[in-house]
Structures are given as structure tokens and as C-alpha cells.
PDB file of C-alpha atoms in Angstrom:
ATOM      1  CA  LEU A   1     -34.298  52.557  40.005  1.00  0.00           C
ATOM      2  CA  GLU A   2     -32.407  53.914  43.168  1.00  0.00           C
ATOM      3  CA  GLU A   3     -29.787  51.372  43.001  1.00  0.00           C
ATOM      4  CA  ALA A   4     -29.444  52.084  39.272  1.00  0.00           C
ATOM      5  CA  LYS A   5     -28.920  55.586  39.680  1.00  0.00           C
ATOM      6  CA  THR A   6     -26.009  54.986  42.478  1.00  0.00           C
ATOM      7  CA  LEU A   7     -24.261  52.457  40.635  1.00  0.00           C
ATOM      8  CA  PHE A   8     -24.419  54.871  37.442  1.00  0.00           C
ATOM      9  CA  TRP A   9     -23.194  57.977  39.217  1.00  0.00           C
ATOM     10  CA  THR A  10     -20.303  56.122  40.787  1.00  0.00           C
ATOM     11  CA  MET A  11     -18.905  54.841  37.594  1.00  0.00           C
ATOM     12  CA  PRO A  12     -15.656  56.255  36.664  1.00  0.00           C
ATOM     13  CA  ARG A  13     -16.156  56.344  32.903  1.00  0.00           C
ATOM     14  CA  ARG A  14     -19.821  55.899  31.119  1.00  0.00           C
ATOM     15  CA  GLU A  15     -20.018  54.820  27.586  1.00  0.00           C
ATOM     16  CA  VAL A  16     -23.186  55.933  25.270  1.00  0.00           C
ATOM     17  CA  ALA A  17     -24.749  52.699  25.970  1.00  0.00           C
ATOM     18  CA  THR A  18     -24.409  53.169  30.039  1.00  0.00           C
ATOM     19  CA  TRP A  19     -26.342  56.364  29.367  1.00  0.00           C
ATOM     20  CA  ASN A  20     -29.097  54.789  27.286  1.00  0.00           C
ATOM     21  CA  CYS A  21     -29.765  52.305  29.829  1.00  0.00           C
ATOM     22  CA  MET A  22     -30.234  54.937  32.694  1.00  0.00           C
ATOM     23  CA  ILE A  23     -32.471  57.085  30.430  1.00  0.00           C
ATOM     24  CA  THR A  24     -34.699  53.652  29.779  1.00  0.00           C
ATOM     25  CA  SER A  25     -34.890  53.298  33.264  1.00  0.00           C
ATOM     26  CA  TYR A  26     -36.198  56.521  33.876  1.00  0.00           C
ATOM     27  CA  MET A  27     -38.649  55.932  31.310  1.00  0.00           C
ATOM     28  CA  GLN A  28     -39.840  52.276  32.571  1.00  0.00           C
ATOM     29  CA  HIS A  29     -40.892  54.101  35.901  1.00  0.00           C
ATOM     30  CA  ASP A  30     -42.300  57.109  34.286  1.00  0.00           C
ATOM     31  CA  GLN A  31     -39.959  59.813  35.209  1.00  0.00           C
ATOM     32  CA  CYS A  32     -39.795  61.209  31.809  1.00  0.00           C
ATOM     33  CA  GLU A  33     -38.420  64.832  33.291  1.00  0.00           C
ATOM     34  CA  ALA A  34     -35.473  63.058  34.764  1.00  0.00           C
ATOM     35  CA  ALA A  35     -35.051  61.079  31.484  1.00  0.00           C
ATOM     36  CA  LEU A  36     -35.011  64.665  29.676  1.00  0.00           C
ATOM     37  CA  GLN A  37     -32.645  66.066  32.063  1.00  0.00           C
ATOM     38  CA  LEU A  38     -30.149  63.212  31.961  1.00  0.00           C
ATOM     39  CA  PHE A  39     -30.084  63.652  28.031  1.00  0.00           C
ATOM     40  CA  HIS A  40     -29.142  67.076  28.535  1.00  0.00           C
ATOM     41  CA  HIS A  41     -26.545  66.781  31.244  1.00  0.00           C
ATOM     42  CA  MET A  42     -24.865  63.948  28.881  1.00  0.00           C
ATOM     43  CA  GLN A  43     -24.408  66.447  26.275  1.00  0.00           C
ATOM     44  CA  ALA A  44     -22.815  68.714  28.793  1.00  0.00           C
ATOM     45  CA  ILE A  45     -20.241  66.766  29.782  1.00  0.00           C
ATOM     46  CA  GLY A  46     -19.440  65.878  26.139  1.00  0.00           C
ATOM     47  CA  THR A  47     -20.619  62.624  25.467  1.00  0.00           C
ATOM     48  CA  PHE A  48     -22.471  62.921  21.757  1.00  0.00           C
ATOM     49  CA  PRO A  49     -25.876  60.702  21.919  1.00  0.00           C
ATOM     50  CA  ASN A  50     -26.492  57.804  19.335  1.00  0.00           C
ATOM     51  CA  ASN A  51     -29.321  57.103  17.494  1.00  0.00           C
ATOM     52  CA  VAL A  52     -30.868  54.886  20.085  1.00  0.00           C
ATOM     53  CA  THR A  53     -30.665  57.913  22.306  1.00  0.00           C
ATOM     54  CA  PHE A  54     -32.367  59.831  20.211  1.00  0.00           C
ATOM     55  CA  ALA A  55     -35.365  57.619  19.453  1.00  0.00           C
ATOM     56  CA  ASN A  56     -35.343  57.167  23.422  1.00  0.00           C
ATOM     57  CA  ILE A  57     -36.133  61.010  24.006  1.00  0.00           C
ATOM     58  CA  LEU A  58     -38.516  60.795  21.372  1.00  0.00           C
ATOM     59  CA  SER A  59     -40.581  58.505  23.156  1.00  0.00           C
ATOM     60  CA  VAL A  60     -39.934  60.722  26.251  1.00  0.00           C
ATOM     61  CA  CYS A  61     -41.425  63.776  24.007  1.00  0.00           C
ATOM     62  CA  VAL A  62     -44.228  61.392  22.986  1.00  0.00           C
ATOM     63  CA  ASN A  63     -45.222  60.978  26.967  1.00  0.00           C
ATOM     64  CA  MET A  64     -44.827  64.188  27.808  1.00  0.00           C
ATOM     65  CA  MET A  65     -46.351  65.862  24.461  1.00  0.00           C
ATOM     66  CA  SER A  66     -43.944  67.701  24.276  1.00  0.00           C
ATOM     67  CA  LEU A  67     -43.878  68.883  20.667  1.00  0.00           C
ATOM     68  CA  SER A  68     -41.806  71.833  21.098  1.00  0.00           C
ATOM     69  CA  GLU A  69     -38.845  69.323  22.685  1.00  0.00           C
ATOM     70  CA  GLY A  70     -39.737  66.927  19.753  1.00  0.00           C
ATOM     71  CA  ARG A  71     -38.924  69.660  17.211  1.00  0.00           C
ATOM     72  CA  ARG A  72     -35.771  70.717  18.948  1.00  0.00           C
ATOM     73  CA  LEU A  73     -34.629  67.435  18.412  1.00  0.00           C
ATOM     74  CA  HIS A  74     -35.776  66.846  15.078  1.00  0.00           C
ATOM     75  CA  SER A  75     -33.725  70.318  14.426  1.00  0.00           C
ATOM     76  CA  ARG A  76     -30.507  68.995  15.569  1.00  0.00           C
ATOM     77  CA  LEU A  77     -30.963  65.785  13.980  1.00  0.00           C
ATOM     78  CA  THR A  78     -31.534  67.439  10.499  1.00  0.00           C
ATOM     79  CA  SER A  79     -28.468  70.052  11.135  1.00  0.00           C
ATOM     80  CA  ALA A  80     -26.272  67.486  12.206  1.00  0.00           C
ATOM     81  CA  SER A  81     -27.009  65.508   8.959  1.00  0.00           C
ATOM     82  CA  SER A  82     -27.520  62.369  11.141  1.00  0.00           C
ATOM     83  CA  CYS A  83     -28.916  59.666   9.183  1.00  0.00           C
ATOM     84  CA  LEU A  84     -32.477  58.911   9.548  1.00  0.00           C
ATOM     85  CA  ASP A  85     -32.454  54.935   9.650  1.00  0.00           C
ATOM     86  CA  VAL A  86     -35.984  53.397  10.047  1.00  0.00           C
ATOM     87  CA  VAL A  87     -35.595  53.066  14.032  1.00  0.00           C
ATOM     88  CA  LEU A  88     -35.808  56.853  14.301  1.00  0.00           C
ATOM     89  CA  GLY A  89     -37.148  58.173  11.249  1.00  0.00           C
ATOM     90  CA  THR A  90     -40.541  56.026  12.648  1.00  0.00           C
ATOM     91  CA  ALA A  91     -39.630  57.848  16.327  1.00  0.00           C
ATOM     92  CA  LEU A  92     -40.045  60.614  14.629  1.00  0.00           C
ATOM     93  CA  VAL A  93     -43.068  59.830  13.050  1.00  0.00           C
ATOM     94  CA  ASN A  94     -44.889  58.651  15.869  1.00  0.00           C
ATOM     95  CA  MET A  95     -43.953  61.735  18.245  1.00  0.00           C
ATOM     96  CA  TYR A  96     -45.323  64.074  15.242  1.00  0.00           C
ATOM     97  CA  GLY A  97     -48.604  61.687  15.007  1.00  0.00           C
ATOM     98  CA  LYS A  98     -48.987  61.310  18.771  1.00  0.00           C
ATOM     99  CA  CYS A  99     -48.384  64.729  19.644  1.00  0.00           C
ATOM    100  CA  GLY A 100     -50.906  66.138  16.731  1.00  0.00           C
ATOM    101  CA  SER A 101     -48.794  67.299  13.813  1.00  0.00           C
ATOM    102  CA  VAL A 102     -50.028  64.456  11.312  1.00  0.00           C
ATOM    103  CA  GLU A 103     -49.293  66.538   8.317  1.00  0.00           C
ATOM    104  CA  VAL A 104     -45.426  66.873   9.374  1.00  0.00           C
ATOM    105  CA  ALA A 105     -46.056  62.884  10.193  1.00  0.00           C
ATOM    106  CA  TRP A 106     -47.207  62.055   6.992  1.00  0.00           C
ATOM    107  CA  ASN A 107     -44.333  63.897   5.154  1.00  0.00           C
ATOM    108  CA  LEU A 108     -41.543  62.482   7.464  1.00  0.00           C
ATOM    109  CA  PHE A 109     -43.331  59.129   6.528  1.00  0.00           C
ATOM    110  CA  LYS A 110     -42.985  59.644   2.650  1.00  0.00           C
ATOM    111  CA  GLN A 111     -39.226  60.257   3.094  1.00  0.00           C
ATOM    112  CA  LEU A 112     -38.110  57.380   4.757  1.00  0.00           C
ATOM    113  CA  LYS A 113     -36.339  55.738   2.787  1.00  0.00           C
ATOM    114  CA  LYS A 114     -37.183  52.021   4.164  1.00  0.00           C
ATOM    115  CA  ARG A 115     -40.420  51.681   6.240  1.00  0.00           C
ATOM    116  CA  ASP A 116     -41.100  48.586   8.723  1.00  0.00           C
ATOM    117  CA  VAL A 117     -44.303  47.188  10.358  1.00  0.00           C
ATOM    118  CA  PHE A 118     -43.692  49.849  13.235  1.00  0.00           C
ATOM    119  CA  SER A 119     -43.649  52.889  10.747  1.00  0.00           C
ATOM    120  CA  TRP A 120     -46.706  52.031   8.643  1.00  0.00           C
ATOM    121  CA  SER A 121     -48.343  51.482  12.005  1.00  0.00           C
ATOM    122  CA  SER A 122     -46.829  54.780  13.478  1.00  0.00           C
ATOM    123  CA  ILE A 123     -48.666  56.517  10.884  1.00  0.00           C
ATOM    124  CA  ILE A 124     -51.756  54.687  10.943  1.00  0.00           C
ATOM    125  CA  ALA A 125     -52.261  55.160  14.448  1.00  0.00           C
ATOM    126  CA  ALA A 126     -51.744  58.848  13.949  1.00  0.00           C
ATOM    127  CA  TYR A 127     -54.762  59.121  11.415  1.00  0.00           C
ATOM    128  CA  ALA A 128     -57.052  56.965  13.641  1.00  0.00           C
ATOM    129  CA  GLN A 129     -56.115  59.404  16.694  1.00  0.00           C
ATOM    130  CA  ILE A 130     -57.485  62.183  14.996  1.00  0.00           C
ATOM    131  CA  GLY A 131     -60.730  60.626  13.521  1.00  0.00           C
ATOM    132  CA  ARG A 132     -59.105  60.367   9.761  1.00  0.00           C
ATOM    133  CA  GLY A 133     -60.417  56.900   9.476  1.00  0.00           C
ATOM    134  CA  LYS A 134     -60.367  57.338   5.725  1.00  0.00           C
ATOM    135  CA  ASP A 135     -56.695  58.239   5.573  1.00  0.00           C
ATOM    136  CA  ALA A 136     -55.878  55.487   7.898  1.00  0.00           C
ATOM    137  CA  LEU A 137     -57.754  52.963   5.713  1.00  0.00           C
ATOM    138  CA  ASN A 138     -56.269  54.286   2.429  1.00  0.00           C
ATOM    139  CA  VAL A 139     -52.631  53.799   4.190  1.00  0.00           C
ATOM    140  CA  PHE A 140     -53.623  50.293   5.334  1.00  0.00           C
ATOM    141  CA  LYS A 141     -54.553  49.537   1.831  1.00  0.00           C
ATOM    142  CA  GLN A 142     -51.255  50.977   0.739  1.00  0.00           C
ATOM    143  CA  MET A 143     -49.037  48.814   3.141  1.00  0.00           C
ATOM    144  CA  LYS A 144     -50.762  45.408   2.066  1.00  0.00           C
ATOM    145  CA  GLN A 145     -50.209  46.293  -1.138  1.00  0.00           C
ATOM    146  CA  GLU A 146     -46.454  46.402  -0.570  1.00  0.00           C
ATOM    147  CA  GLY A 147     -46.251  43.574   1.330  1.00  0.00           C
ATOM    148  CA  ILE A 148     -46.251  44.575   5.126  1.00  0.00           C
ATOM    149  CA  LYS A 149     -47.856  42.251   7.254  1.00  0.00           C
ATOM    150  CA  PRO A 150     -49.634  44.034  10.241  1.00  0.00           C
ATOM    151  CA  ASN A 151     -48.998  43.598  13.927  1.00  0.00           C
ATOM    152  CA  GLU A 152     -51.498  44.207  16.721  1.00  0.00           C
ATOM    153  CA  TYR A 153     -50.474  48.004  17.155  1.00  0.00           C
ATOM    154  CA  THR A 154     -51.577  48.347  13.315  1.00  0.00           C
ATOM    155  CA  ILE A 155     -55.046  46.018  14.054  1.00  0.00           C
ATOM    156  CA  VAL A 156     -55.763  48.158  16.974  1.00  0.00           C
ATOM    157  CA  SER A 157     -55.361  51.452  15.231  1.00  0.00           C
ATOM    158  CA  MET A 158     -57.379  50.087  12.318  1.00  0.00           C
ATOM    159  CA  LEU A 159     -60.329  49.172  14.398  1.00  0.00           C
ATOM    160  CA  LYS A 160     -60.222  52.567  16.113  1.00  0.00           C
ATOM    161  CA  ALA A 161     -60.453  53.734  12.526  1.00  0.00           C
ATOM    162  CA  CYS A 162     -63.434  51.375  11.621  1.00  0.00           C
ATOM    163  CA  SER A 163     -65.092  52.636  15.174  1.00  0.00           C
ATOM    164  CA  SER A 164     -65.129  56.630  14.137  1.00  0.00           C
ATOM    165  CA  LEU A 165     -66.358  55.396  10.371  1.00  0.00           C
ATOM    166  CA  SER A 166     -68.932  53.154  11.727  1.00  0.00           C
ATOM    167  CA  ALA A 167     -67.534  50.613   9.190  1.00  0.00           C
ATOM    168  CA  MET A 168     -68.455  47.238   9.275  1.00  0.00           C
ATOM    169  CA  ARG A 169     -67.461  45.500   6.283  1.00  0.00           C
ATOM    170  CA  GLU A 170     -64.158  46.911   7.190  1.00  0.00           C
ATOM    171  CA  GLY A 171     -64.033  46.289  10.413  1.00  0.00           C
ATOM    172  CA  ILE A 172     -65.002  42.689   9.855  1.00  0.00           C
ATOM    173  CA  GLN A 173     -62.136  42.332   7.207  1.00  0.00           C
ATOM    174  CA  ILE A 174     -59.642  43.693   9.897  1.00  0.00           C
ATOM    175  CA  HIS A 175     -60.794  41.066  12.675  1.00  0.00           C
ATOM    176  CA  MET A 176     -60.435  38.196   9.747  1.00  0.00           C
ATOM    177  CA  ASN A 177     -56.919  39.718   9.264  1.00  0.00           C
ATOM    178  CA  PHE A 178     -56.217  39.661  12.902  1.00  0.00           C
ATOM    179  CA  ILE A 179     -57.045  36.032  12.968  1.00  0.00           C
ATOM    180  CA  GLU A 180     -55.198  34.940   9.432  1.00  0.00           C
ATOM    181  CA  CYS A 181     -51.650  36.233  11.091  1.00  0.00           C
ATOM    182  CA  GLY A 182     -52.501  33.932  14.270  1.00  0.00           C
ATOM    183  CA  PHE A 183     -52.525  36.752  16.471  1.00  0.00           C
ATOM    184  CA  TYR A 184     -53.293  36.177  20.530  1.00  0.00           C
ATOM    185  CA  LEU A 185     -56.692  37.625  21.539  1.00  0.00           C
ATOM    186  CA  ASP A 186     -55.622  39.781  24.556  1.00  0.00           C
ATOM    187  CA  THR A 187     -57.186  42.311  26.378  1.00  0.00           C
ATOM    188  CA  TYR A 188     -55.786  45.181  24.603  1.00  0.00           C
ATOM    189  CA  VAL A 189     -57.227  43.740  20.881  1.00  0.00           C
ATOM    190  CA  GLY A 190     -60.429  42.483  22.623  1.00  0.00           C
ATOM    191  CA  ASN A 191     -61.057  45.936  23.860  1.00  0.00           C
ATOM    192  CA  ALA A 192     -60.603  47.519  20.589  1.00  0.00           C
ATOM    193  CA  LEU A 193     -62.966  44.627  18.655  1.00  0.00           C
ATOM    194  CA  ILE A 194     -65.725  45.103  21.108  1.00  0.00           C
ATOM    195  CA  ASP A 195     -65.335  49.137  20.561  1.00  0.00           C
ATOM    196  CA  MET A 196     -65.649  48.676  16.900  1.00  0.00           C
ATOM    197  CA  TYR A 197     -68.237  46.103  16.657  1.00  0.00           C
ATOM    198  CA  ALA A 198     -70.199  47.914  19.424  1.00  0.00           C
ATOM    199  CA  LYS A 199     -70.036  51.675  17.600  1.00  0.00           C
ATOM    200  CA  CYS A 200     -70.821  49.381  14.301  1.00  0.00           C
ATOM    201  CA  GLY A 201     -74.010  48.296  15.705  1.00  0.00           C
ATOM    202  CA  SER A 202     -73.444  44.729  16.190  1.00  0.00           C
ATOM    203  CA  LEU A 203     -73.700  44.051  19.803  1.00  0.00           C
ATOM    204  CA  GLN A 204     -73.723  40.265  19.332  1.00  0.00           C
ATOM    205  CA  ASN A 205     -70.678  40.421  17.979  1.00  0.00           C
ATOM    206  CA  ALA A 206     -69.087  42.331  20.730  1.00  0.00           C
ATOM    207  CA  TYR A 207     -70.501  40.164  23.511  1.00  0.00           C
ATOM    208  CA  ARG A 208     -69.256  37.182  21.625  1.00  0.00           C
ATOM    209  CA  ILE A 209     -65.563  38.934  21.819  1.00  0.00           C
ATOM    210  CA  PHE A 210     -66.280  40.114  25.330  1.00  0.00           C
ATOM    211  CA  ASN A 211     -66.992  36.370  26.726  1.00  0.00           C
ATOM    212  CA  GLN A 212     -63.817  34.978  24.568  1.00  0.00           C
ATOM    213  CA  LEU A 213     -61.422  37.300  26.601  1.00  0.00           C
ATOM    214  CA  ALA A 214     -59.657  35.444  29.419  1.00  0.00           C
ATOM    215  CA  SER A 215     -58.703  38.773  30.997  1.00  0.00           C
ATOM    216  CA  ARG A 216     -61.013  41.735  31.057  1.00  0.00           C
ATOM    217  CA  ASP A 217     -60.241  45.439  32.696  1.00  0.00           C
ATOM    218  CA  VAL A 218     -62.162  48.208  33.321  1.00  0.00           C
ATOM    219  CA  VAL A 219     -62.100  49.279  29.431  1.00  0.00           C
ATOM    220  CA  THR A 220     -63.560  46.204  28.692  1.00  0.00           C
ATOM    221  CA  TRP A 221     -67.030  46.319  30.546  1.00  0.00           C
ATOM    222  CA  SER A 222     -67.012  50.241  29.779  1.00  0.00           C
ATOM    223  CA  SER A 223     -66.610  49.257  25.846  1.00  0.00           C
ATOM    224  CA  LEU A 224     -69.896  47.069  26.205  1.00  0.00           C
ATOM    225  CA  ILE A 225     -71.831  48.905  28.748  1.00  0.00           C
ATOM    226  CA  ALA A 226     -71.143  52.070  26.491  1.00  0.00           C
ATOM    227  CA  GLY A 227     -72.599  49.789  23.051  1.00  0.00           C
TER     228      GLY A 227
END
């Protein structure tokens, strides 16, 4: 990172993509404050951010749990009449959802002209995060009706929703979706499956998933112990 910073500040000319690379570098090193400061600095010297910049800074807002900064960005995008493409729209949905403003996230989601698996996953995760499992299940059903295939992120969010409802039948269906999609059973998904089965009272299935995992972290062990 230090070498990247040195090179960045010695460049005689910087394009938007250059600023985006440096902002991303700060994010990768968990230096969100520095990324935000750089974002403000680029504008102060007359470099206008593009949609990639805005999407990155919205991710920074999520990491910092800064709803106020996210709202300011949204307001600026609205006033500038920027086109909310699927990436930027999803970033806004994700920001509001992760920062606890789920109703705003849902209203934005409905306004998106195009929605991909990341858009659907973001709103499902928002509902699952605050324990609104039934809403997450309803959105997931609508997603499948529109022919969108889930990804691992969607699966984990849905397993969390099933855990909050102790919905064993739905949890098994989500597990079957995971297998049908041919996803790899990594620690991230495995932990969610163990937690879901344990909370739904099926310790045998939880233990079976536990034994299938090639790698286990503290969450894996804690989920089974809690079950």
C-alpha cells in the first residue's frame, strides 16, 4: 500500500480510474477513512467521480456503518440525475440494507429497471439481517419466479432467514438449491448450514455438514456447540 501511495502522489496526471484504484487499495487494507478522504479530495481538485467511484464509496459507507454519508451520496446522485445502473443501484440497496434502513432499500430495489442476482441478494440479506425471515422468503420466491439463479451469498442469507424462523422445510429446500446449483461447500456456506440445522433441531444434519467441511473456523465449532 505504501508503494502504491507513493506512486499515486508522484503521478503528474491522474484519471478517474487511477483514483478508483487508489480508493480500492485503501478499502482492501481496511483504511476506510483514508478512502473517504481521498474521495473528497479528488472532487476538491476538480475530478468528477464516475459510477464505479460511487459504488466503491458506498461500500466504504457499509464498512463504516455510516448511513449519513451514504445518504449524502444518494442525494448527490439524485440531484446530479446520474443514471442508476444495476451496479450503482445495487450498491445503494446494499448500503441502506446493511445500515438498517430496510424500507428505503426495498423502495430503491423496486425502482431498479434491471435487477441481477446481486440486487436480489442484497435485499434478501437486508431482511435476513434484521430477522424478517418471512419477507426474505417471499423475495426469494419472487426471485426464482423471475428466473434468477441464486449465488452463494443468496443461499447464506436465506439460511439465516430460515434459522430465524426455525423453518426446517424451507431450509432443506434452500440446501437442495445449493446442491442443484453445483456450488462448492466452503466454510462460509457450511457454517450457515450448520447454524440452520442446529436451530431447527436437526443436530444429526448439522453434524453431518460439520464432518463434510474441509476447513473449519471458530464459527463452525461455535455453531455446533451452540446447537
